[in-house]
C-alpha cells in the first residue's frame, strides 16, 4: 500500500529555537520513516516581511542545514527550498482567485503581525495563508505536522481545497493538522504567557538551536518563574509549567516521575538540571550541523536533488489543476 504523505514548512528566518524544534522539526524526524515526506524552507513566506538580501541568503542555508542536522534524511524525505519550485507561486495565484478576502481577514496571525507592522503591511503578508495552502495541496499531503499556532492556517487550507473541489471536481486531498499534545506550544522563557518566538524583542526568551551551553545556562537561569516553591505541572503557573514541559519533552520521562524526582529540590536545581538536559540534547545536532556545513557543496547538492524531486511532483499537480479550470 502506498504510504500517506506529509508536507510541512519552516520560514527562513534563521535562529531556529527550541519551540520550532519540539513543536515541529523533531516530530518530522520521528514521523519520516512511516510517510512520504516533503519538508520545505519557505523563503517566499519569509519575504512577506522585509528582509536584508544577504541575511536572507544565509538564513535559507542555515535553516536547511539545521533540518538535515536534526535528522531529516534524503532517503525518507524530500527537503527543498520553496522558491526553487515555481509551481508554489503559480498555484498560489490560482487559489487567490477562488479564496474570499473575508476568509483571510479572520486569520489571527495576520491580525497580530499586521498590528506590529502598521502601514508597512504587504499584500504578501495578507496572502500568506493562501501560499501555505498551495504548498500543502501541491503534494497531496494527508498530514501537516506543525505547532499549535498553525492550526487555523491548515483549516483554511482545507476550506480552500473543498471550495476548489466543489467548483471544479475532486482534485485536492483535504489535509489534517498533526499537533503534538505536549510540545505543540512551547512558551517563552522570559514571558511564559506567550509562545517562544524568534521575533520576541527580549533575546533571552528563546533558546536557539545553535546556542552554546553557557548561553543556555544563562537563559534558563534568568527564566521567569513565580514566588512559590513546589515543583509541579500547573497551567496556572506558566513559568514552572513550561520549564517542566521542556524537561519532559527532552527526557521523555513521565510527568509523575518528574514531579517525584524534583519533590525535594529547589527551582535553582530544576533550572540547573534543565540547562544541562537542553545542552546535551542539542549537542549532537550542533556537531552534525558543523560537520555538514563544513563539507563543501554538501548542502547545495542535497537541496538541488530535493528541488528536482519536489518539482516533478508539483508540476504534475499544477498541470492537473490547469486542466480542471480550463487553462490547458
Ligand atoms: P516564530 O514565531 O518563532 O517566528 P513561526 O511560527 O512564525 O516562528 P516558523 O519558524 O516557520 O514560524 O515555524 C516553524 C514551525 O515551528 C511551525 O510548525 C510552528 O508552528 C512551530 N513553532 C513555532 N514556534 C513554536 C512554539 N513556541 N512552540 C511550538 N511550535 C512552534
Ligand atoms: N506558516 C508556517 C510555515 C509554512 C507551512 C507551510 C507549514 C509555510 N507553508 C505548509 C506547514 C505547511 C509557519 O510555521 N509559520
XYZ file of C-alpha atoms and ligand atoms in Angstrom:
374
model
C 0.000 0.000 0.000
C 1.252 3.496 -0.820
C 2.407 5.496 2.167
C 0.457 8.558 3.284
C 2.033 11.897 2.551
C 3.381 14.580 4.829
C 4.150 18.193 3.988
C 5.462 20.858 6.320
C 7.341 24.124 6.045
C 9.565 26.382 8.076
C 10.466 30.006 7.494
C 13.989 31.058 6.549
C 14.330 33.402 9.476
C 17.453 31.814 10.956
C 17.738 31.460 14.700
C 15.564 28.370 14.946
C 14.597 27.810 18.554
C 13.532 25.066 20.900
C 9.857 25.779 20.105
C 10.430 25.145 16.404
C 12.349 22.001 17.266
C 9.975 20.476 19.830
C 6.778 21.687 18.149
C 7.700 20.758 14.602
C 11.117 19.534 13.442
C 11.561 16.743 15.971
C 8.166 15.325 15.011
C 9.101 15.448 11.338
C 12.168 13.358 12.106
C 10.124 10.878 14.147
C 7.409 10.507 11.502
C 9.556 10.430 8.377
C 10.069 6.640 8.126
C 6.320 5.934 8.003
C 5.323 8.524 5.364
C 6.310 10.036 2.036
C 7.631 13.389 3.153
C 8.175 16.867 1.766
C 9.836 19.431 4.035
C 10.296 22.908 2.735
C 12.236 26.032 3.691
C 9.517 28.555 2.856
C 11.580 31.515 1.703
C 8.664 33.071 -0.220
C 6.754 33.237 3.055
C 9.794 34.795 4.689
C 9.770 37.786 2.313
C 6.232 38.749 3.363
C 8.054 40.982 5.850
C 11.156 42.996 4.832
C 14.430 41.026 4.661
C 18.008 42.006 4.002
C 19.115 40.040 0.892
C 22.456 38.872 2.300
C 20.911 37.844 5.597
C 18.097 36.002 3.828
C 20.555 34.115 1.606
C 22.484 32.971 4.682
C 19.346 32.100 6.651
C 17.952 29.856 3.922
C 21.114 27.780 4.153
C 21.226 27.837 7.936
C 17.664 26.557 8.246
C 18.200 23.863 5.608
C 21.421 22.805 7.368
C 19.606 22.593 10.696
C 16.900 20.390 9.179
C 19.478 17.869 7.977
C 21.421 18.171 11.235
C 18.218 17.400 13.174
C 17.978 14.076 11.378
C 15.877 14.540 8.249
C 17.466 12.326 5.655
C 17.227 12.249 1.912
C 16.286 8.535 1.896
C 12.989 9.285 3.603
C 12.337 12.949 2.957
C 12.456 15.444 0.131
C 13.973 18.583 1.674
C 13.934 21.660 -0.538
C 13.640 25.436 -0.805
C 10.217 26.772 -1.799
C 11.404 29.352 -4.350
C 13.289 26.614 -6.246
C 9.936 25.113 -7.259
C 7.930 27.605 -9.307
C 4.632 25.769 -9.047
C 4.166 27.111 -5.490
C 3.767 30.692 -6.704
C 1.624 29.686 -9.640
C -0.813 27.572 -7.661
C -0.986 30.315 -5.017
C -2.174 32.736 -7.720
C -4.840 30.317 -8.913
C -6.035 29.732 -5.338
C -6.087 33.509 -4.776
C -8.752 33.679 -7.428
C -11.122 31.362 -5.556
C -10.415 32.500 -1.974
C -12.754 35.127 -0.495
C -10.926 38.022 1.204
C -13.206 37.605 4.233
C -11.588 34.242 4.986
C -8.163 35.894 5.190
C -9.425 38.759 7.341
C -10.235 36.187 10.000
C -6.652 34.891 10.331
C -5.377 35.707 13.813
C -1.711 35.518 12.809
C -2.268 38.217 10.184
C -4.011 40.401 12.728
C -1.095 40.050 15.155
C 1.666 40.531 12.600
C -0.031 43.427 10.830
C -0.562 45.295 14.087
C 3.195 45.261 14.622
C 3.874 46.465 11.080
C 1.171 49.120 10.779
C 1.445 50.972 7.423
C 4.134 48.675 6.075
C 1.872 45.614 5.781
C 2.278 43.985 2.372
C -0.315 42.188 0.295
C 2.020 39.193 0.619
C 1.532 39.113 4.378
C -2.238 39.158 3.930
C -1.999 36.423 1.306
C 0.448 34.298 3.318
C -2.093 31.536 4.176
C -3.040 31.059 0.516
C 0.591 30.418 -0.416
C 0.711 27.999 2.510
C -2.365 26.210 1.140
C -0.665 25.944 -2.265
C 2.409 24.379 -0.596
C 0.332 21.676 1.025
C -2.098 20.953 -1.823
C 0.616 20.599 -4.474
C 1.884 17.420 -2.823
C -1.462 15.784 -1.909
C -0.419 15.897 1.748
C -2.616 13.910 4.133
C -0.890 15.193 7.242
C 0.731 18.513 8.147
C 2.818 18.353 11.341
C 3.014 21.854 12.844
C 2.893 23.789 16.112
C -0.460 24.835 17.516
C -0.215 28.369 16.093
C -0.659 26.947 12.580
C -3.966 25.181 13.205
C -6.071 27.970 11.738
C -3.958 28.059 8.574
C -4.420 24.333 7.996
C -8.177 24.687 8.467
C -8.196 27.463 5.883
C -6.245 25.211 3.532
C -8.981 22.573 3.860
C -11.653 25.186 3.144
C -9.856 26.353 0.012
C -9.372 22.760 -1.179
C -13.019 21.982 -0.572
C -14.168 25.051 -2.464
C -11.976 24.125 -5.430
C -13.162 20.508 -5.402
C -16.787 21.621 -5.254
C -16.389 24.057 -8.138
C -14.206 22.043 -10.482
C -14.496 18.410 -9.354
C -12.410 16.446 -6.859
C -8.707 17.070 -7.193
C -7.240 18.136 -3.864
C -6.668 15.953 -0.809
C -8.035 17.538 2.384
C -5.121 17.615 4.842
C -5.214 17.155 8.607
C -3.011 19.089 11.013
C -0.814 16.961 13.271
C -0.158 18.830 16.505
C 1.689 17.104 19.336
C -0.267 17.003 22.576
C 2.813 18.080 24.504
C 5.158 20.466 22.704
C 2.656 21.998 20.303
C 3.127 25.308 22.091
C 6.438 25.812 23.886
C 6.279 29.067 25.820
C 8.864 31.834 26.076
C 11.401 31.781 28.916
C 11.108 35.443 29.888
C 7.431 35.699 29.006
C 5.827 32.282 29.592
C 2.395 33.716 28.779
C 3.383 33.826 25.090
C 4.788 31.209 22.735
C 8.555 31.079 22.344
C 9.296 33.135 19.260
C 12.217 34.402 17.205
C 10.553 37.731 16.830
C 10.201 38.360 20.585
C 12.191 41.521 21.386
C 13.760 40.051 24.514
C 16.661 37.918 23.307
C 16.539 35.684 26.387
C 13.051 34.488 25.575
C 14.154 31.717 23.222
C 16.839 29.041 23.326
C 18.309 28.902 19.858
C 19.404 25.565 18.430
C 22.948 26.843 17.961
C 23.284 28.400 21.441
C 26.388 27.350 23.405
C 25.984 25.522 26.749
C 26.902 28.767 28.548
C 24.281 30.751 26.682
C 21.724 28.048 27.506
C 22.654 28.087 31.199
C 22.394 31.876 31.362
C 18.984 31.971 29.655
C 17.471 29.188 31.737
C 18.819 30.787 34.891
C 17.011 34.025 34.055
C 13.746 32.297 33.072
C 10.658 33.749 34.727
C 9.173 31.584 37.494
C 6.994 32.512 40.486
C 7.257 33.013 44.206
C 6.020 29.564 45.191
C 8.202 26.580 45.974
C 6.500 23.413 44.922
C 7.662 21.974 41.592
C 4.628 20.608 39.760
C 2.840 20.787 36.406
C 0.220 23.519 36.783
C -1.295 25.587 33.971
C -1.836 28.426 36.400
C 1.912 28.695 36.924
C 3.081 29.149 33.334
C 6.787 29.654 34.075
C 7.401 26.480 36.061
C 4.952 24.563 33.905
C 6.902 25.481 30.798
C 10.297 24.531 32.275
C 8.907 21.174 33.357
C 7.293 20.613 29.978
C 10.571 21.252 28.171
C 12.274 18.871 30.605
C 9.564 16.265 29.939
C 9.858 16.613 26.151
C 13.631 16.210 26.181
C 13.930 13.409 28.744
C 10.724 11.609 27.662
C 10.043 10.733 31.334
C 6.501 10.620 32.687
C 5.048 13.636 34.476
C 4.696 11.603 37.678
C 8.340 10.514 37.597
C 9.470 14.096 37.039
C 7.387 15.508 39.893
C 8.647 12.763 42.192
C 12.250 13.416 41.162
C 12.022 17.154 41.875
C 9.902 16.824 45.028
C 12.856 17.518 47.322
C 14.606 20.017 45.033
C 14.539 23.774 44.518
C 13.798 25.962 41.473
C 17.546 26.532 41.254
C 18.143 22.755 40.986
C 15.452 22.443 38.343
C 16.960 25.243 36.274
C 20.473 23.822 36.525
C 19.388 20.323 35.543
C 17.184 21.578 32.750
C 20.030 23.635 31.276
C 22.242 20.529 31.185
C 19.482 18.435 29.590
C 18.946 21.066 26.885
C 22.669 21.479 26.198
C 23.155 17.691 25.980
C 20.134 17.267 23.687
C 21.357 19.938 21.299
C 24.997 18.811 21.286
C 24.706 16.057 18.634
C 22.606 18.333 16.423
C 25.185 21.113 16.685
C 28.014 18.710 15.887
C 26.250 17.400 12.795
C 25.474 20.959 11.729
C 29.146 21.912 11.898
C 30.159 18.757 10.027
C 27.745 19.151 7.171
C 28.183 22.884 6.712
C 31.953 22.327 6.752
C 31.706 19.897 3.839
C 31.906 21.984 0.684
C 28.992 21.526 -1.702
C 27.083 19.120 0.562
C 24.102 21.371 1.218
C 23.801 22.621 -2.375
C 23.833 19.104 -3.714
C 21.140 17.954 -1.256
C 18.944 20.975 -1.967
C 19.322 20.612 -5.754
C 18.255 16.996 -5.520
C 15.327 17.935 -3.238
C 14.182 20.656 -5.651
C 14.325 18.250 -8.604
C 12.123 15.685 -6.856
C 9.685 18.275 -5.483
C 9.445 19.990 -8.863
C 8.453 16.732 -10.572
C 5.571 16.128 -8.167
C 4.472 19.774 -8.086
C 4.453 20.213 -11.881
C 2.262 17.137 -12.285
C -0.273 18.517 -9.824
C -0.188 22.019 -11.287
C -0.949 20.629 -14.757
C -3.930 18.740 -13.353
C -5.182 21.997 -11.802
C -4.740 23.858 -15.092
C -6.713 21.115 -16.872
C -9.576 21.370 -14.410
C -10.001 25.119 -14.645
C -9.593 25.445 -18.396
C -6.090 26.837 -18.671
C -4.959 23.804 -20.684
P 8.388 32.431 15.200
O 7.147 32.859 15.901
O 9.434 31.991 16.137
O 8.869 33.478 14.246
P 6.884 30.982 13.316
O 5.818 30.121 13.911
O 6.417 32.300 12.824
O 8.060 31.138 14.345
P 8.327 29.093 11.647
O 9.721 29.286 12.025
O 8.087 28.888 10.213
O 7.493 30.345 12.029
O 7.721 27.869 12.442
C 8.094 26.550 12.110
C 7.301 25.559 12.906
O 7.561 25.715 14.297
C 5.775 25.710 12.759
O 5.211 24.432 12.635
C 5.359 26.382 14.021
O 4.021 26.065 14.371
C 6.334 25.774 15.010
N 6.524 26.634 16.177
C 6.951 27.918 16.199
N 7.030 28.384 17.465
C 6.631 27.359 18.271
C 6.498 27.205 19.685
N 6.789 28.195 20.514
N 6.067 26.016 20.161
C 5.771 25.002 19.330
N 5.876 25.075 17.993
C 6.303 26.236 17.457
N 3.252 29.284 8.208
C 4.129 28.226 8.636
C 5.175 27.868 7.638
C 4.588 27.169 6.458
C 3.976 25.885 6.455
C 3.579 25.638 5.122
C 3.719 24.953 7.440
C 4.544 27.628 5.176
N 3.943 26.700 4.361
C 2.914 24.468 4.764
C 3.054 23.782 7.082
C 2.660 23.551 5.767
C 4.795 28.671 9.927
O 5.218 27.853 10.637
N 4.936 29.895 10.231
